[in-house]
Short mmCIF file of C-alpha atoms (C1' of nucleotides) in Angstrom, two decimals:
data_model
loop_
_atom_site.label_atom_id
_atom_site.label_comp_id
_atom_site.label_asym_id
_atom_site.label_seq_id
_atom_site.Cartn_x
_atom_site.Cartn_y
_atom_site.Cartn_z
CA UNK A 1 203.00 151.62 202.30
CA UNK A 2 205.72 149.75 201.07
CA UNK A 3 207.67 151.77 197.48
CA UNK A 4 206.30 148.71 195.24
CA UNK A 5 203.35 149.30 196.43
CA UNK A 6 203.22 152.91 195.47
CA UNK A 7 204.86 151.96 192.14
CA UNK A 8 201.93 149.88 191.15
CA UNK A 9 199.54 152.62 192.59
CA UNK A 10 200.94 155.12 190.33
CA UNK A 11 201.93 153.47 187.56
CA UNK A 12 205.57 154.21 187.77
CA UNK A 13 208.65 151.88 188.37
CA UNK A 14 210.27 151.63 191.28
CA UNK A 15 213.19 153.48 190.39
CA UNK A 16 211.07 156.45 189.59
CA UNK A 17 209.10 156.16 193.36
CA UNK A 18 212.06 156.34 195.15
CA UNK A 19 213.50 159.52 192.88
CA UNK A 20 210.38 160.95 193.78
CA UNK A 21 210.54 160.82 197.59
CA UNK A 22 213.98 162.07 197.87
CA UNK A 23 212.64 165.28 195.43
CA UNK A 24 209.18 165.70 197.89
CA UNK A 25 211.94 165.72 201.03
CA UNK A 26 214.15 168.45 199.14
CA UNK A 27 210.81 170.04 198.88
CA UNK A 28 210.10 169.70 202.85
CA UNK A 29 207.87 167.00 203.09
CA UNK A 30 208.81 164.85 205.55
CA UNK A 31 208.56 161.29 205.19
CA UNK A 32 209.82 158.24 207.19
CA UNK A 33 211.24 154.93 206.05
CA UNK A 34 211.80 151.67 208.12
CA UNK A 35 214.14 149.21 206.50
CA UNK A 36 213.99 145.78 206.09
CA UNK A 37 211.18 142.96 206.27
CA UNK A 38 207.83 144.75 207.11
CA UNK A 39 208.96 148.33 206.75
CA UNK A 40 208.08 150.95 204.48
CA UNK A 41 206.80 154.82 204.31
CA UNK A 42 205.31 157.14 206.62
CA UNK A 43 204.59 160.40 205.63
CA UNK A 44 204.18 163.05 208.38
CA UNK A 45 200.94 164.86 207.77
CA UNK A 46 202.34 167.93 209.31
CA UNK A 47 204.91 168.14 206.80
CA UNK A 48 202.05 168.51 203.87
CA UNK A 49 202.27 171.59 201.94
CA UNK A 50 199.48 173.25 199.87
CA UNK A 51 200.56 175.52 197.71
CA UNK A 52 198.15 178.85 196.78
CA UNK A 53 198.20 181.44 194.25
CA UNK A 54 197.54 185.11 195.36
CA UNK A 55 196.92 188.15 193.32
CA UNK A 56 199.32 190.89 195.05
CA UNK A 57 195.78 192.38 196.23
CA UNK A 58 194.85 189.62 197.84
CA UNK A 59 197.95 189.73 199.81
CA UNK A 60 197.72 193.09 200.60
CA UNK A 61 194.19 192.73 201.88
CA UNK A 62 194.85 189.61 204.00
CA UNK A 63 198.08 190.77 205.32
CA UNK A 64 196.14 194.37 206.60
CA UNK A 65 193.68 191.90 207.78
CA UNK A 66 195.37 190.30 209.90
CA UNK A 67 198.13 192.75 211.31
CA UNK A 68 195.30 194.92 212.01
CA UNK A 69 194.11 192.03 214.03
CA UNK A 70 197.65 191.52 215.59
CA UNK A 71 197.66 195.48 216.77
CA UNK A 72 193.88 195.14 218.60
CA UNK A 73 196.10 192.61 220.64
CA UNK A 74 193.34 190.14 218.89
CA UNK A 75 195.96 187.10 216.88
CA UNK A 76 195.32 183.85 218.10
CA UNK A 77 197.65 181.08 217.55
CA UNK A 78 200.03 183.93 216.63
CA UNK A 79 203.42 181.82 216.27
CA UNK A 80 201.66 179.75 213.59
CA UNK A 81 199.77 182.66 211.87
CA UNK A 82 203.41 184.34 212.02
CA UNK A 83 204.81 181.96 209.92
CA UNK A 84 201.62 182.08 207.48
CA UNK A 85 202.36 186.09 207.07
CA UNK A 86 206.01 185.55 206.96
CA UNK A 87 205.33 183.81 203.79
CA UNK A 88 202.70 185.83 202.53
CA UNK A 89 204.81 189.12 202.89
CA UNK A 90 207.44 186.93 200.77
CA UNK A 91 205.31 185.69 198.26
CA UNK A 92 205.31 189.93 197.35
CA UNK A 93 207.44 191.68 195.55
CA UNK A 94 209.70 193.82 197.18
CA UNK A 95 208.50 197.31 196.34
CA UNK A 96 204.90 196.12 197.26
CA UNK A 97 206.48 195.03 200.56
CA UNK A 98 207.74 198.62 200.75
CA UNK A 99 203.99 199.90 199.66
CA UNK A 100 202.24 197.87 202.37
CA UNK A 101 204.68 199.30 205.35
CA UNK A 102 203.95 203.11 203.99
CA UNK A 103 200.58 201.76 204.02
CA UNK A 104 200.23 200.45 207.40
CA UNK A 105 202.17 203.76 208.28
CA UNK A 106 198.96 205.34 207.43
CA UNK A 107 196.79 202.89 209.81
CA UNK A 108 196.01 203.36 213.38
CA UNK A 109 193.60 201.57 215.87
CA UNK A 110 191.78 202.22 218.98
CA UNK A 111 189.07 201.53 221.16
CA UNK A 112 185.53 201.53 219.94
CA UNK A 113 184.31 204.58 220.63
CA UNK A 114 181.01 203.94 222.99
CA UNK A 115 178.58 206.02 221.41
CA UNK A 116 178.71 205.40 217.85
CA UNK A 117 175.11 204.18 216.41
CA UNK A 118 176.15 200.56 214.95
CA UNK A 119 172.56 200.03 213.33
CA UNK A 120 173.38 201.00 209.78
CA UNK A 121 176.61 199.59 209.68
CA UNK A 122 177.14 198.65 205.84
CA UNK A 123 180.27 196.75 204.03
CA UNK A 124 182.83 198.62 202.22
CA UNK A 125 182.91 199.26 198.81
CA UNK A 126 184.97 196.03 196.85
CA UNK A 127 186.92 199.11 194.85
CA UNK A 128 187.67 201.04 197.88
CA UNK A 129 190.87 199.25 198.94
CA UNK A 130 192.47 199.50 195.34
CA UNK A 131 191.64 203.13 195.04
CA UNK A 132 193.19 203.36 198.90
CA UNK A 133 196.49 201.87 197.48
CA UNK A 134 196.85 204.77 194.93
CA UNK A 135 195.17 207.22 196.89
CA UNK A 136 197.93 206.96 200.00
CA UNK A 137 200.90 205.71 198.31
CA UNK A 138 200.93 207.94 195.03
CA UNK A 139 199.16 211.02 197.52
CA UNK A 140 196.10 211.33 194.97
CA UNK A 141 193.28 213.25 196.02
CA UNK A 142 190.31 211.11 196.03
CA UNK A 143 186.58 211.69 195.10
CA UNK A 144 183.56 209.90 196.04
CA UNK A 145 179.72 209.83 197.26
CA UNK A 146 179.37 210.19 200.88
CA UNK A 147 176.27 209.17 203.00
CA UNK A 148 176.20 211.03 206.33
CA UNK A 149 174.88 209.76 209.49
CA UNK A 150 171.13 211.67 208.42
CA UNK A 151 170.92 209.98 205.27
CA UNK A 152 172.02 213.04 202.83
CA UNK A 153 174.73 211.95 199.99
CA UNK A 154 177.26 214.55 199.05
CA UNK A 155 179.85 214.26 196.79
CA UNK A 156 183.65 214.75 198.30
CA UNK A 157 187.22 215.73 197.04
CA UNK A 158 189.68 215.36 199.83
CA UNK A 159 193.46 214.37 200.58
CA UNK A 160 193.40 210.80 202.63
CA UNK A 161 195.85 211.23 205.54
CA UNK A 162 195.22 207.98 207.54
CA UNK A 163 192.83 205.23 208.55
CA UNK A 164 191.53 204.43 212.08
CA UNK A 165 190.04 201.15 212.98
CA UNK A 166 187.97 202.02 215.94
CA UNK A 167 186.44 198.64 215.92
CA UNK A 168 183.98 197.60 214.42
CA UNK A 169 184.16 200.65 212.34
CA UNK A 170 187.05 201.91 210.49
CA UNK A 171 187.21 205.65 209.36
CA UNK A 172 189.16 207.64 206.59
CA UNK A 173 190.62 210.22 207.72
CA UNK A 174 191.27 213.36 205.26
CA UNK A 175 192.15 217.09 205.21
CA UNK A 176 188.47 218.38 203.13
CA UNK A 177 189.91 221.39 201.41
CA UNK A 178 186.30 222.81 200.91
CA UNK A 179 186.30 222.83 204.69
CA UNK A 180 189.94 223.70 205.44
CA UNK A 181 189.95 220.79 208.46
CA UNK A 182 190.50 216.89 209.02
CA UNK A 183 187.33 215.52 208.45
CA UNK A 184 186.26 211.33 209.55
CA UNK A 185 184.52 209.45 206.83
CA UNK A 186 183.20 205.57 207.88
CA UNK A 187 184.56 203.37 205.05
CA UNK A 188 180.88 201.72 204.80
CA UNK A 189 179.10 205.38 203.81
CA UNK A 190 181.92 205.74 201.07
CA UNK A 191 180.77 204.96 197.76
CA UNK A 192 181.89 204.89 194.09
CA UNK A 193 186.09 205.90 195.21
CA UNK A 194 188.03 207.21 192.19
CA UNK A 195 191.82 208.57 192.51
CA UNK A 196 192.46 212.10 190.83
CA UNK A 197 195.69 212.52 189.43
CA UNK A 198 196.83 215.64 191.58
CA UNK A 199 199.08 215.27 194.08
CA UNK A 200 199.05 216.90 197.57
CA UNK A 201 201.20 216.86 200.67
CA UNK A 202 201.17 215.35 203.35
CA UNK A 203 199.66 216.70 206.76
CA UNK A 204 200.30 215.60 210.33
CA UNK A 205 197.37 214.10 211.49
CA UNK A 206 197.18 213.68 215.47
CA UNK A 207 194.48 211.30 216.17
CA UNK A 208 192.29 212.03 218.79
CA UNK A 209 194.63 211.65 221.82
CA UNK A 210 195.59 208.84 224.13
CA UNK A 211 194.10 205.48 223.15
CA UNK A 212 194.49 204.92 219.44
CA UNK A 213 197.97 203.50 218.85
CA UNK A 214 199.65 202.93 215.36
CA UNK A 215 199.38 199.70 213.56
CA UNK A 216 203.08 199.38 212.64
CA UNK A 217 204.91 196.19 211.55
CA UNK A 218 208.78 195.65 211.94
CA UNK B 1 209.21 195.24 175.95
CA UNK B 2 209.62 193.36 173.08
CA UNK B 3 209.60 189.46 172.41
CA UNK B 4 213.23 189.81 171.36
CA UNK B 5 214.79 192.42 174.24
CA UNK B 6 213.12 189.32 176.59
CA UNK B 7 214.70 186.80 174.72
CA UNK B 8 217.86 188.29 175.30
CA UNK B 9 217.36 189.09 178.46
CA UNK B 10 216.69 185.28 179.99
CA UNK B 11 219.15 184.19 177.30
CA UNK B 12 216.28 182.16 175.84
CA UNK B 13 214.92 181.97 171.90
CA UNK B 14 212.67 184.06 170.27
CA UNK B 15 210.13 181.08 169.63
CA UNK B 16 210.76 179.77 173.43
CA UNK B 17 209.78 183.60 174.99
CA UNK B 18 206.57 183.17 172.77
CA UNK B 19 206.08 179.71 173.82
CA UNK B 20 206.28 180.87 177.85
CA UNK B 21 204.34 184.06 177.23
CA UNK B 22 200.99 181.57 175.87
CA UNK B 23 202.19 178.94 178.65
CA UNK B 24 201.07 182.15 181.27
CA UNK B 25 198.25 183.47 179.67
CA UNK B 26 196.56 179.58 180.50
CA UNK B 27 198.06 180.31 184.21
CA UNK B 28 195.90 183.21 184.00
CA UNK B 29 198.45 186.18 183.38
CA UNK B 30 197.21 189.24 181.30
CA UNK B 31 199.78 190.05 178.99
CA UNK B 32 198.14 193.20 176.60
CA UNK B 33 200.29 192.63 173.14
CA UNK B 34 200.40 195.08 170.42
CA UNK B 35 201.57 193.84 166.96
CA UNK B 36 203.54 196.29 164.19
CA UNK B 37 206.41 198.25 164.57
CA UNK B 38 206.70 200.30 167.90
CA UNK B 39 204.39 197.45 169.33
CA UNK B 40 205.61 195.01 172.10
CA UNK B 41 204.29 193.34 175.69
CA UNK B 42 202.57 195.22 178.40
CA UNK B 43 201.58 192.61 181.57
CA UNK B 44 198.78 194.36 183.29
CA UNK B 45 200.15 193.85 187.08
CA UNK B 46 197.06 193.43 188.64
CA UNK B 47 197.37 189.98 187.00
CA UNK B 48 200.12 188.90 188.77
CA UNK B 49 199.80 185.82 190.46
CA UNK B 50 202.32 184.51 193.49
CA UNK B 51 202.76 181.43 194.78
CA UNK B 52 202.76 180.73 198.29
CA UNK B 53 203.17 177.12 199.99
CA UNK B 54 201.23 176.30 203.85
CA UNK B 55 201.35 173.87 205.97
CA UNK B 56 197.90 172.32 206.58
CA UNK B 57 198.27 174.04 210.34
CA UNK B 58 199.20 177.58 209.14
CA UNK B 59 196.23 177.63 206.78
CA UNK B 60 193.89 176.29 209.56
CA UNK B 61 195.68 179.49 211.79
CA UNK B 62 195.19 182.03 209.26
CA UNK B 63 191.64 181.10 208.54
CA UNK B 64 190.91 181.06 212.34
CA UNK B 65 192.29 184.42 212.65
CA UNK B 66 190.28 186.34 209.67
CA UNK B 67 186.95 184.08 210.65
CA UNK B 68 187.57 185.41 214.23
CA UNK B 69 187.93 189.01 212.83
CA UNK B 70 184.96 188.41 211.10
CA UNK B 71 182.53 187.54 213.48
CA UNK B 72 184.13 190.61 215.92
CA UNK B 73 182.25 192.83 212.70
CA UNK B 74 186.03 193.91 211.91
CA UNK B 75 186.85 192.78 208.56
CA UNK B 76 188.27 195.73 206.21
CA UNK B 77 188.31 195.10 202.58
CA UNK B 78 186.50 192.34 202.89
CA UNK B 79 186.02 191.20 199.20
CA UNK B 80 189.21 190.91 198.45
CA UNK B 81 190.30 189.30 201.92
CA UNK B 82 187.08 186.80 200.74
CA UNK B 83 188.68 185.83 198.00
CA UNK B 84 191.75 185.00 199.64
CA UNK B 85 189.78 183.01 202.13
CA UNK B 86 188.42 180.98 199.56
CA UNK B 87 191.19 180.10 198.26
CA UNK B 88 193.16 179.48 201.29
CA UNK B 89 189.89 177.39 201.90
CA UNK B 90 190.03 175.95 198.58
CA UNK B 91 193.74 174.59 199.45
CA UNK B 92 192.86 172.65 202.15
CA UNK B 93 192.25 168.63 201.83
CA UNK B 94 189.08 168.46 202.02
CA UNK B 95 188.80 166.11 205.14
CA UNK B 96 190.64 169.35 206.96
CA UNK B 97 187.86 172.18 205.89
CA UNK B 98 185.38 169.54 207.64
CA UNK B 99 188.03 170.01 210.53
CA UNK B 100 188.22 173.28 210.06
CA UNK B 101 184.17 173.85 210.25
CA UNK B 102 183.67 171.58 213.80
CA UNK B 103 186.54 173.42 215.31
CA UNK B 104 184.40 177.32 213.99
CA UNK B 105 181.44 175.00 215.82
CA UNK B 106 183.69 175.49 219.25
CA UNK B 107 184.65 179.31 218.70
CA UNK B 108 182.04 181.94 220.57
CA UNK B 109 183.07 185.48 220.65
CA UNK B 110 181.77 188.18 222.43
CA UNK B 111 182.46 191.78 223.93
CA UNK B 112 185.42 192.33 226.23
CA UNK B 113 184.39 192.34 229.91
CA UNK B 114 185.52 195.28 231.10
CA UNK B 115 186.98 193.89 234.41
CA UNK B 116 189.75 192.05 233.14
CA UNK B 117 193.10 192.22 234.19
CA UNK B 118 195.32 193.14 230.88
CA UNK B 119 198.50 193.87 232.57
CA UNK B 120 200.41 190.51 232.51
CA UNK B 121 198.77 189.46 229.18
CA UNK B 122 200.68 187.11 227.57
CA UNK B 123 201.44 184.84 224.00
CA UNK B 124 200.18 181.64 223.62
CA UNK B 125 202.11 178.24 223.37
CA UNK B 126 203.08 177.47 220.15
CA UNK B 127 201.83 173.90 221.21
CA UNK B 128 198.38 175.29 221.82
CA UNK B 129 196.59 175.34 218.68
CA UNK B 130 198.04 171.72 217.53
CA UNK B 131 197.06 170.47 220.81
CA UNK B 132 193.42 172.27 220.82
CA UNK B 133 192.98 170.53 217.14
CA UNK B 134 193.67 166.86 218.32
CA UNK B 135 191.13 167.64 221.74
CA UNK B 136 188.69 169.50 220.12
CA UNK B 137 188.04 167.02 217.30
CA UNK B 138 189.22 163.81 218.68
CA UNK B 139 187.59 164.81 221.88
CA UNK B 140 190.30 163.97 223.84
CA UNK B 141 190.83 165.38 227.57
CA UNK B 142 193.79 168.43 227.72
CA UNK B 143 196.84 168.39 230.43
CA UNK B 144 198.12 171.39 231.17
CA UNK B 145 199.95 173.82 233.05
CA UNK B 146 198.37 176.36 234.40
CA UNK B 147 199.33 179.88 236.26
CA UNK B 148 196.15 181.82 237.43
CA UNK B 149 195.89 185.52 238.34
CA UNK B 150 197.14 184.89 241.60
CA UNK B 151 200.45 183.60 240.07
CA UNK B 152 199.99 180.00 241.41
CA UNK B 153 200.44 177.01 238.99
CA UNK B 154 198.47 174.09 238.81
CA UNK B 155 198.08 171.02 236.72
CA UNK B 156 194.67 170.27 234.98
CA UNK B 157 193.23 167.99 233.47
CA UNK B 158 189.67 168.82 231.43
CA UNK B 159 187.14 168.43 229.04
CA UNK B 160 187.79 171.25 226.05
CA UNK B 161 184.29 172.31 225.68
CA UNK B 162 184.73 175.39 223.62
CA UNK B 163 187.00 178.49 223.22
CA UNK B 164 185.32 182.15 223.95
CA UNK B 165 187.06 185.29 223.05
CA UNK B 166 186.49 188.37 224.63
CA UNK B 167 189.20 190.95 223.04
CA UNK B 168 191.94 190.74 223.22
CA UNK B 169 191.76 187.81 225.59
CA UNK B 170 190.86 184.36 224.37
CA UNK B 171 189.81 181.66 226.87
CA UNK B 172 189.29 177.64 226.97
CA UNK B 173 186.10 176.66 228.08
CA UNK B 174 186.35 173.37 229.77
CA UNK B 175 184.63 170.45 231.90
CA UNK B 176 187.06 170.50 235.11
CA UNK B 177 186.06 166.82 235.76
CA UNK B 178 187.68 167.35 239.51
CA UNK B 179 185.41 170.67 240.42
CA UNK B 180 182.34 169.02 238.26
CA UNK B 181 181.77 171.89 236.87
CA UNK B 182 182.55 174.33 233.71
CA UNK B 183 185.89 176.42 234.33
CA UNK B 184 187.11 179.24 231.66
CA UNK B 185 191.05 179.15 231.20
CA UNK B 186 192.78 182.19 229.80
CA UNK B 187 194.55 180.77 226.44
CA UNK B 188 198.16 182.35 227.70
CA UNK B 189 198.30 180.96 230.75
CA UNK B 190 198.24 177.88 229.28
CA UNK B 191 201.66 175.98 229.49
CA UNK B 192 202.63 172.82 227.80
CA UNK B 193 198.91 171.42 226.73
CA UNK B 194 198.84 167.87 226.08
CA UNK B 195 196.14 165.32 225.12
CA UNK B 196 195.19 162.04 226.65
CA UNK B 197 193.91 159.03 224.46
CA UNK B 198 190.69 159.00 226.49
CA UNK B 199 187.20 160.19 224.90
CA UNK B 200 184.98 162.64 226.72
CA UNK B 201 181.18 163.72 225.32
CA UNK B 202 180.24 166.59 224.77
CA UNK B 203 178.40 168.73 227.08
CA UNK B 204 176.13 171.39 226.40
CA UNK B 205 178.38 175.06 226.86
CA UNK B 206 175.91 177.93 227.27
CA UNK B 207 178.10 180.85 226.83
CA UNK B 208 177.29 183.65 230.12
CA UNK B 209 174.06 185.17 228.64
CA UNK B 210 173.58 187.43 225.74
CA UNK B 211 176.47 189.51 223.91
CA UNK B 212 177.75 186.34 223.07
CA UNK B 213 177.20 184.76 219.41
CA UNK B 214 179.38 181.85 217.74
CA UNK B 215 181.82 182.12 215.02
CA UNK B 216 180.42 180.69 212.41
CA UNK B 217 180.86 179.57 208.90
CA UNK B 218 178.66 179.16 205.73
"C1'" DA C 1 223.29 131.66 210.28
"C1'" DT C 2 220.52 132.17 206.49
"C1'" DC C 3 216.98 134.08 203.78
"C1'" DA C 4 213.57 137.17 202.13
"C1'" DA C 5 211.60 141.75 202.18
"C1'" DT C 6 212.39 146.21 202.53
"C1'" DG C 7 214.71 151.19 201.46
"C1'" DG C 8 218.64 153.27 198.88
"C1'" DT C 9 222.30 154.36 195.09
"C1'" DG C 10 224.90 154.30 190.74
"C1'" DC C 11 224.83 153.53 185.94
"C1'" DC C 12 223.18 153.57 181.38
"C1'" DA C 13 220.03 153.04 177.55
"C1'" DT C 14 215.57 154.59 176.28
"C1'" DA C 15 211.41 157.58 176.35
"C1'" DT C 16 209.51 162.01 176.87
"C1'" DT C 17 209.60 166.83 177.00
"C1'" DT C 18 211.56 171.19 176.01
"C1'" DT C 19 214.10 174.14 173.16
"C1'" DG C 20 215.89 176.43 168.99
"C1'" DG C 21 215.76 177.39 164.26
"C1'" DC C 22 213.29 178.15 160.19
"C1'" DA C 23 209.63 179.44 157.13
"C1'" DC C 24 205.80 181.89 156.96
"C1'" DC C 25 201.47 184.82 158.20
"C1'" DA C 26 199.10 189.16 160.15
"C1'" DT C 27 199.32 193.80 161.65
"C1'" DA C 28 200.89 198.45 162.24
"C1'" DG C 29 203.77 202.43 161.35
"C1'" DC C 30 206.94 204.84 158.27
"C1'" DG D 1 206.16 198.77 149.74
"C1'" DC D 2 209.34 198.14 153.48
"C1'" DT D 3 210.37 197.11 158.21
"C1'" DA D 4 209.45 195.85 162.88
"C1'" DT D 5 206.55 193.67 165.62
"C1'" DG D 6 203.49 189.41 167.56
"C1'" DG D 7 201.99 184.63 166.32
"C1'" DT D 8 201.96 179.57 164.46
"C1'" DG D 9 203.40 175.13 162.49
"C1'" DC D 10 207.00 172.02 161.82
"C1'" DC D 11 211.02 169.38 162.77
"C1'" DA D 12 215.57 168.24 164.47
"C1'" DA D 13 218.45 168.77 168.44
"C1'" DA D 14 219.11 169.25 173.33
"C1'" DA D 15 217.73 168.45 177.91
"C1'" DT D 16 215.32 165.88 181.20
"C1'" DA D 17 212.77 162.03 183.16
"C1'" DT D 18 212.06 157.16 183.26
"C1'" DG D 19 212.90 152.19 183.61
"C1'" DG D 20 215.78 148.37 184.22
"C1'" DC D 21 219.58 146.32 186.32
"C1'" DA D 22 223.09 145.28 189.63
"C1'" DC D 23 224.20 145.87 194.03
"C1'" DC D 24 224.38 147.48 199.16
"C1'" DA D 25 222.36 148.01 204.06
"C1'" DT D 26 218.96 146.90 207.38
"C1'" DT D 27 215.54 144.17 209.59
"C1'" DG D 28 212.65 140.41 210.95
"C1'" DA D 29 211.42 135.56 210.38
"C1'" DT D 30 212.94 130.88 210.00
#
DNA sequence: ATCAATGGTGCCATATTTTGGCACCATAGC
DNA sequence: GCTATGGTGCCAAAATATGGCACCATTGAT
């Protein structure tokens, strides 16, 4: 298209068309322009930019999404989703930056462990990753309603010292106070999560042994 | 804090702070106000909203990698990640989700087969995913490079078909017009990919057997 | 060589939008 | 009742965007 054109398109003069192109190529978009008889604008369609609003949650939940895809050795296309988290992680604010590496700290993958009965295999609860985020980062103990592998619900009070992603199923991993030991919980059995306000310490939790590495970033 | 400490601090008015503070309650900000003396602003920070800008080609290689992790049963959290789908979904052109949905049509996943070699797993070619987009849709034949377990390097040229994972490793499916027959190409091995104007049909891929199911969407 | 069609820039008056100030109202605590 | 707070309507002033004009550079057609 020729700048007249896409005056009388938009309704603008042509003064205004061209200020307008030089502020969308300050912006990034790239655009091309032949001079003289028969010329005119190109825009390269790589160069378009959408622009999306996140809620720092939503972040958070695709950027654990993803890196937890990255550590399973499982990101496709990873130079170009790169660039997608790079800007993510920099569309957060700083000390939620710091949050999600203390929270990834708390993250580790492995294989899928071969004998694990996949029938019943449920989605999380929607609350479960905002209780997570004050449950790890603030060291809250945190309640909920358990379902066991039989069926029976109990209700639980324990300190959450990691996650494991053995995949397709990811586990909490706490100290159960009741029971003085570490204790696995699958994410899908946990219902109605709720932070208490004490605080406990942390507790070095070896996982397993060989085979589940640590989801770390940078 | 209070309309005037905010005033001062941007070094704006009184009546201008006011003006801004309705101006972000319409962007969707919740900003808890509480009139009389002692009173003042409270933004709830779950509200907060950033903004983040993608190219078209990031968004198409962040909502590859989260469908992906989604069909291998492995999406945590995944409300919230949903609703950052959607609206990474939402900021596509719409002529791209349509794309985006025909390119899902060519993704099959399945369990890893055991046998594989892992040791000289490698990235992928930036180019890779640019070029799969043109072949896949346009249905144009792929060039390429390509280095097999043996270390030798040949050049192709095929029919992209469809694209299998089996994690961690992702593979082209294509038509090998000079063997007549189907041949599976692992992704990183895969050097400078190039398409050629010419138009190929498509054949009918049926993926090994069972343990195989397709990546789809909606 | 000339001419017309194109992108591009500088300038300035005009149009539009934003800002600041003021008066005033409602509410809550002292 | 007084004071400190958020909230609104109004209007002039300040800031910004727009449109018009003159003019330059480049390119292709005549």
């Amino acid at each position: 298209m020729t700048v007249a054109e896409v005056a009388a398109e938009v309704g603008a003069s042509r003064r205004t068309v061209l200020r307008d192109i030089s502020a969308l190529r300050d912006e990034g978009f790239i655009i091309h322009t032949d001079p003289g008889r028969g010329g005119g604008l190109r825009l390269d369609p790589g160069s378009i930019q959408t622009t999306v609003r996140f809620s720092v949650i939503e972040v958070f939940a695709l950027l654990i999404s993803v890196e937890t895809m990255r550590a399973a050795g499982n990101l496709p296309f990873s130079s170009l989703a790169d660039a997608g988290l790079a800007k993510l992680e920099k569309a957060l604010p700083s000390d939620k930056v710091r949050d999600l590496r203390r929270f990834l700290d708390c993250l580790y993958i492995g294989k899928m462990a071969p004998q694990v009965d996949l029938s019943d295999l449920g989605t999380m609860d929607p609350e479960l990753l905002p209780a997570f985020e004050t449950a790890f980062l603030q060291h809250q103990y945190l309640r909920f309603q358990y379902r066991d592998a039989k069926g029976s619900v109990t209700r639980r009070e324990v300190e959450p010292q990691a996650m494991l992603i053995l995949p397709p199923v990811w586990y909490l991993v706490a100290w159960d106070p009741d029971r003085n030991d570490f204790r696995h919980f699958r994410m899908d059995r946990i219902r109605q999560p709720e932070c208490i306000e004490d605080r406990f310490f942390r507790r070095r939790y070896v996982p397993f042994k060989e085979q589940v590495s640590q989801v770390r970033r940078m």
